[in-house]
Protein backbone atom coordinates (compact mmCIF):
# COMPACT_ATOMS: atom_id res chain seq x y z
CA MET A 1 -26.67 -1.80 -37.95
CA LYS A 2 -23.52 -2.17 -40.00
CA ILE A 3 -23.18 -0.99 -43.57
CA SER A 4 -20.88 -3.19 -45.60
CA LEU A 5 -19.21 -2.12 -48.80
CA GLY A 6 -20.94 -4.98 -50.57
CA SER A 7 -24.30 -3.33 -49.97
CA LEU A 8 -23.16 -0.20 -51.78
CA ALA A 9 -21.77 -1.50 -55.07
CA PRO A 10 -21.49 -4.74 -57.09
CA GLN A 11 -18.57 -6.99 -56.35
CA ALA A 12 -15.54 -6.52 -58.55
CA ALA A 13 -15.06 -8.72 -61.60
CA ALA A 14 -11.50 -7.72 -62.37
CA ASN A 15 -8.52 -5.94 -60.87
CA THR A 16 -6.62 -3.57 -63.15
CA GLY A 17 -2.86 -3.15 -63.01
CA PRO A 18 -1.31 -0.97 -60.29
CA GLN A 19 -0.88 2.78 -60.75
CA HIS A 20 1.96 4.48 -58.89
CA PHE A 21 1.93 7.98 -57.38
CA ASP A 22 4.26 9.97 -55.21
CA LEU A 23 1.34 10.66 -52.86
CA VAL A 24 -2.10 9.14 -52.37
CA VAL A 25 -4.57 10.98 -50.16
CA LEU A 26 -7.43 9.05 -48.58
CA GLY A 27 -10.29 11.50 -48.10
CA GLY A 28 -11.56 14.34 -50.26
CA GLY A 29 -12.41 16.89 -47.60
CA SER A 30 -10.88 20.28 -46.93
CA GLY A 31 -7.61 18.90 -45.53
CA GLY A 32 -7.14 16.14 -48.08
CA LEU A 33 -7.84 18.39 -51.06
CA ALA A 34 -5.59 21.18 -49.78
CA ALA A 35 -2.72 18.72 -49.24
CA SER A 36 -3.20 17.08 -52.63
CA LYS A 37 -3.28 20.35 -54.59
CA THR A 38 -0.24 21.71 -52.75
CA ALA A 39 1.75 18.53 -53.40
CA ALA A 40 0.78 18.60 -57.08
CA GLN A 41 1.84 22.24 -57.37
CA LEU A 42 5.22 21.20 -55.97
CA GLY A 43 5.64 18.71 -58.80
CA LYS A 44 4.46 15.47 -57.16
CA THR A 45 2.15 12.95 -58.79
CA VAL A 46 -0.94 12.82 -56.60
CA ALA A 47 -4.16 10.84 -56.35
CA VAL A 48 -7.18 11.28 -54.07
CA CYS A 49 -9.57 8.50 -53.09
CA ASN A 50 -12.91 9.83 -51.88
CA PHE A 51 -15.88 7.71 -50.85
CA VAL A 52 -18.83 8.47 -48.57
CA LYS A 53 -20.70 5.57 -47.03
CA PRO A 54 -24.40 6.43 -46.68
CA SER A 55 -25.63 7.32 -43.21
CA PRO A 56 -28.13 4.93 -41.61
CA ALA A 57 -30.81 7.30 -42.95
CA GLY A 58 -29.36 6.90 -46.46
CA THR A 59 -27.67 10.30 -46.85
CA THR A 60 -24.53 10.61 -48.93
CA TRP A 61 -22.74 13.46 -50.70
CA GLY A 62 -20.00 14.38 -53.12
CA LEU A 63 -16.50 15.80 -52.99
CA GLY A 64 -15.59 18.34 -50.34
CA GLY A 65 -15.93 16.48 -47.06
CA THR A 66 -17.90 17.44 -43.99
CA CYS A 67 -17.30 21.19 -44.15
CA VAL A 68 -18.76 21.75 -47.60
CA ASN A 69 -21.52 19.14 -47.56
CA VAL A 70 -22.79 18.62 -44.00
CA GLY A 71 -20.84 21.11 -41.90
CA CYS A 72 -19.67 24.70 -42.03
CA ILE A 73 -21.23 25.79 -45.32
CA PRO A 74 -24.83 24.50 -44.96
CA LYS A 75 -24.76 25.29 -41.22
CA LYS A 76 -23.98 28.96 -41.86
CA LEU A 77 -26.73 29.14 -44.47
CA MET A 78 -29.22 27.69 -41.97
CA HIS A 79 -28.16 30.18 -39.31
CA GLU A 80 -28.54 33.02 -41.83
CA ALA A 81 -32.05 31.81 -42.64
CA ALA A 82 -32.93 31.75 -38.94
CA GLN A 83 -31.51 35.23 -38.33
CA LEU A 84 -33.36 36.68 -41.32
CA GLY A 85 -36.60 35.27 -39.95
CA GLN A 86 -35.98 36.78 -36.52
CA SER A 87 -35.05 40.12 -38.10
CA ARG A 88 -38.30 40.12 -40.05
CA THR A 89 -40.25 39.63 -36.83
CA ALA A 90 -38.30 42.34 -34.99
CA SER A 91 -38.69 44.79 -37.90
CA ALA A 92 -42.35 45.49 -36.94
CA TRP A 93 -41.16 47.70 -34.08
CA PHE A 94 -39.28 49.82 -36.62
CA GLY A 95 -42.35 50.40 -38.78
CA TRP A 96 -42.14 47.49 -41.21
CA ASP A 97 -45.12 45.22 -41.78
CA PRO A 98 -43.68 41.72 -42.04
CA ALA A 99 -45.96 39.23 -43.74
CA GLU A 100 -47.03 36.41 -41.48
CA GLU A 101 -46.01 33.53 -43.69
CA ASP A 102 -44.65 30.12 -42.76
CA HIS A 103 -41.06 29.32 -43.60
CA GLU A 104 -40.64 27.28 -46.79
CA TRP A 105 -38.28 24.52 -45.73
CA SER A 106 -38.21 22.96 -49.20
CA VAL A 107 -37.03 26.22 -50.78
CA LEU A 108 -34.19 26.55 -48.25
CA MET A 109 -33.11 22.93 -48.76
CA LYS A 110 -33.13 23.29 -52.55
CA ASN A 111 -30.97 26.40 -52.46
CA VAL A 112 -28.58 25.02 -49.83
CA GLN A 113 -28.05 21.81 -51.80
CA ASN A 114 -27.58 23.69 -55.08
CA LEU A 115 -24.82 25.77 -53.49
CA VAL A 116 -23.19 22.72 -51.91
CA LYS A 117 -23.19 20.85 -55.23
CA SER A 118 -21.71 23.84 -57.05
CA MET A 119 -18.85 23.94 -54.54
CA SER A 120 -18.30 20.20 -54.90
CA PHE A 121 -18.10 20.63 -58.69
CA ALA A 122 -15.59 23.47 -58.22
CA TYR A 123 -13.38 21.13 -56.15
CA ARG A 124 -13.43 18.57 -58.96
CA THR A 125 -12.43 21.27 -61.42
CA GLN A 126 -9.53 22.31 -59.17
CA CYS A 127 -8.30 18.72 -59.03
CA THR A 128 -8.30 18.55 -62.83
CA THR A 129 -6.58 21.92 -63.12
CA ASN A 130 -3.82 20.80 -60.72
CA ASP A 131 -3.38 17.36 -62.33
CA VAL A 132 -4.64 15.53 -59.26
CA ALA A 133 -6.10 12.11 -60.12
CA LEU A 134 -9.47 11.75 -58.42
CA PHE A 135 -11.04 8.37 -57.71
CA ASP A 136 -14.57 7.94 -56.36
CA ALA A 137 -13.45 4.81 -54.57
CA PHE A 138 -13.22 3.18 -51.13
CA ALA A 139 -9.56 2.48 -50.38
CA THR A 140 -8.27 -0.34 -48.22
CA PHE A 141 -4.60 -0.88 -47.35
CA VAL A 142 -2.97 -4.06 -48.65
CA ASP A 143 0.53 -3.22 -47.45
CA PRO A 144 2.36 -0.03 -46.35
CA HIS A 145 2.66 1.20 -49.95
CA THR A 146 -0.45 -0.28 -51.62
CA VAL A 147 -4.20 0.27 -51.43
CA GLU A 148 -7.04 -1.38 -53.26
CA ALA A 149 -9.64 1.18 -54.31
CA THR A 150 -13.13 -0.20 -55.00
CA GLN A 151 -15.10 2.10 -57.27
CA ARG A 152 -18.88 2.54 -57.29
CA ASP A 153 -19.30 0.15 -60.20
CA GLY A 154 -17.47 -2.53 -58.22
CA SER A 155 -14.22 -2.45 -60.20
CA VAL A 156 -11.02 -2.46 -58.16
CA LEU A 157 -7.98 -0.29 -58.77
CA THR A 158 -4.59 -0.99 -57.23
CA LEU A 159 -2.75 2.19 -56.26
CA THR A 160 0.80 2.31 -54.95
CA ALA A 161 2.52 5.33 -53.47
CA ASP A 162 5.66 6.45 -51.69
CA ARG A 163 3.57 8.34 -49.12
CA PHE A 164 -0.05 8.34 -47.95
CA ILE A 165 -2.08 10.96 -46.13
CA LEU A 166 -5.08 9.83 -44.10
CA ALA A 167 -7.68 12.60 -44.18
CA THR A 168 -10.87 10.61 -43.80
CA GLY A 169 -12.52 12.85 -41.20
CA GLY A 170 -15.19 11.60 -38.82
CA ARG A 171 -18.90 10.78 -38.71
CA PRO A 172 -21.55 11.18 -36.01
CA SER A 173 -22.09 8.19 -33.72
CA TYR A 174 -25.41 6.68 -32.70
CA PRO A 175 -26.12 5.74 -29.07
CA ASP A 176 -26.52 2.03 -28.41
CA VAL A 177 -30.20 2.24 -27.50
CA PRO A 178 -33.20 0.53 -29.12
CA GLY A 179 -34.73 2.52 -31.97
CA ALA A 180 -31.86 4.96 -32.44
CA LEU A 181 -30.97 3.84 -35.97
CA GLU A 182 -34.59 3.51 -37.05
CA HIS A 183 -35.97 6.76 -35.66
CA CYS A 184 -33.07 9.23 -35.39
CA ILE A 185 -31.04 11.32 -37.79
CA THR A 186 -27.72 13.10 -37.33
CA SER A 187 -26.08 16.26 -38.63
CA ASP A 188 -25.21 14.19 -41.72
CA ASP A 189 -28.91 14.21 -42.64
CA VAL A 190 -30.45 17.46 -41.42
CA PHE A 191 -29.13 19.64 -44.26
CA SER A 192 -30.87 17.67 -47.00
CA LEU A 193 -34.20 16.68 -45.44
CA GLU A 194 -37.03 16.91 -47.97
CA SER A 195 -39.49 17.94 -45.25
CA SER A 196 -38.91 19.97 -42.10
CA PRO A 197 -38.03 18.07 -38.91
CA GLY A 198 -40.71 19.84 -36.86
CA LYS A 199 -40.53 19.39 -33.09
CA THR A 200 -37.01 18.15 -32.40
CA LEU A 201 -35.10 16.54 -29.55
CA VAL A 202 -31.35 17.09 -29.86
CA VAL A 203 -29.42 14.41 -27.96
CA GLY A 204 -26.11 15.84 -26.77
CA ALA A 205 -24.74 19.29 -25.99
CA SER A 206 -21.58 19.50 -28.09
CA TYR A 207 -21.06 22.48 -30.36
CA VAL A 208 -22.59 20.64 -33.35
CA ALA A 209 -25.65 19.71 -31.29
CA LEU A 210 -26.15 23.26 -30.04
CA GLU A 211 -25.60 24.72 -33.51
CA CYS A 212 -28.33 22.48 -34.90
CA ALA A 213 -30.62 23.27 -31.97
CA GLY A 214 -29.99 26.98 -32.48
CA PHE A 215 -30.86 27.25 -36.15
CA LEU A 216 -33.84 24.90 -35.85
CA ARG A 217 -35.21 27.02 -33.02
CA GLY A 218 -34.54 30.14 -35.07
CA LEU A 219 -36.54 28.67 -37.94
CA GLY A 220 -39.51 28.36 -35.61
CA PHE A 221 -39.41 24.75 -34.46
CA GLU A 222 -39.83 23.61 -30.88
CA VAL A 223 -36.44 22.26 -29.79
CA THR A 224 -35.32 20.46 -26.63
CA VAL A 225 -31.68 19.62 -25.86
CA LEU A 226 -30.98 16.44 -23.88
CA MET A 227 -27.74 17.05 -22.00
CA ARG A 228 -25.94 14.41 -19.94
CA SER A 229 -23.79 16.66 -17.74
CA VAL A 230 -22.27 19.94 -18.94
CA PRO A 231 -22.68 21.84 -22.21
CA LEU A 232 -19.77 22.28 -24.60
CA ARG A 233 -17.39 20.05 -22.70
CA GLY A 234 -13.80 21.17 -23.27
CA PHE A 235 -14.82 24.73 -24.14
CA ASP A 236 -14.76 27.87 -21.99
CA GLN A 237 -17.48 27.12 -19.43
CA GLU A 238 -18.33 30.74 -18.70
CA MET A 239 -19.22 31.19 -22.36
CA ALA A 240 -20.97 27.81 -22.41
CA ALA A 241 -23.18 28.86 -19.50
CA HIS A 242 -24.03 32.09 -21.30
CA ILE A 243 -25.08 30.18 -24.41
CA VAL A 244 -27.25 27.74 -22.49
CA THR A 245 -28.96 30.29 -20.23
CA ASN A 246 -29.34 33.15 -22.73
CA PRO A 247 -33.04 33.32 -23.73
CA ASP A 248 -34.34 33.87 -27.22
CA PRO A 249 -33.86 37.45 -28.38
CA ASP A 250 -36.93 39.61 -27.75
CA PRO A 251 -38.71 39.93 -31.12
CA ASP A 252 -40.49 43.10 -29.89
CA PRO A 253 -37.84 45.42 -28.40
CA ASP A 254 -39.09 48.38 -26.38
CA PRO A 255 -36.18 50.66 -25.48
CA ASP A 256 -38.50 53.25 -23.86
CA PRO A 257 -41.37 51.45 -22.09
CA ASP A 258 -42.53 54.65 -20.27
CA PRO A 259 -42.11 57.69 -22.54
CA ASP A 260 -43.40 60.17 -19.93
CA PRO A 261 -42.29 59.04 -16.45
CA ASP A 262 -43.02 61.11 -13.35
CA PRO A 263 -39.71 62.88 -12.55
CA ASP A 264 -40.55 63.13 -8.86
CA PRO A 265 -42.70 60.19 -7.84
CA ASP A 266 -44.28 60.32 -4.38
CA PRO A 267 -43.40 57.13 -2.51
CA ASP A 268 -46.42 57.56 -0.24
CA PRO A 269 -49.22 59.28 -2.18
CA ASP A 270 -51.72 59.13 0.71
CA PRO A 271 -49.88 59.61 4.03
CA ASP A 272 -51.72 59.63 7.34
CA PRO A 273 -51.34 63.20 8.76
CA ASP A 274 -52.24 62.12 12.31
CA PRO A 275 -51.01 58.62 13.00
CA ASP A 276 -52.22 56.93 16.17
CA PRO A 277 -49.45 57.47 18.80
CA ASP A 278 -50.69 54.54 20.86
CA PRO A 279 -51.87 51.82 18.53
CA ASP A 280 -53.48 48.72 19.95
CA PRO A 281 -50.76 46.01 19.73
CA ASP A 282 -53.40 43.27 19.71
CA HIS A 283 -55.47 44.84 16.95
């Protein structure tokens, strides 16, 4: 399944005149925004082109790139939610009476997305404050110093620049197997699902896969990881083995299972005082 730009916006009717900048950054993620703001603070004229093609499941997002929208920020919130749930369960041992209530996935998603959108808005404000021109547009190179930027309404802008920075980031890939596009989601989609994923099969054992598996399991879902060979390829394998083999934390810790042990246990509580000196070997 290929997503063409034509399926996302109407075709352009007109091309406006070129706009020139000292620097044009393609990609509005953490790296692209940091570079653009720094260049602007140093007196350069700067523009940023940011455009997110929808995932096969239809997910898209605003300014801020992977980290803010479908990476570090929502991931940490999901892990925090999982850890709070596990702490609530473990708190019974310490005298608390945790209510046995199901997790409200919709509440978590609403709050996560509200925070993500507020951060995206803050990035837009920072661009305005630093005089960085921001275009919600898909940029394509025409020559080494020119790009055509197609906006969401289909209009095309021509931008020229002395220098360009490519900071487009990456997207998850789908395996070339029947049904993958129709029946699977990726980390691009899991942080904005309207309903919980339920029982989940995570295909792959990279750090993103294991992070997703970890917080989904912590939220109470049955999770299976499908691993081709080794977990966390390219990472420290001693730590990787620890992560894979470490069981779920015990929700009911018992640091003193026997509060009154026998200080001098008898290894043979009923010894025979007169053993047979000549036992029958065939008995």
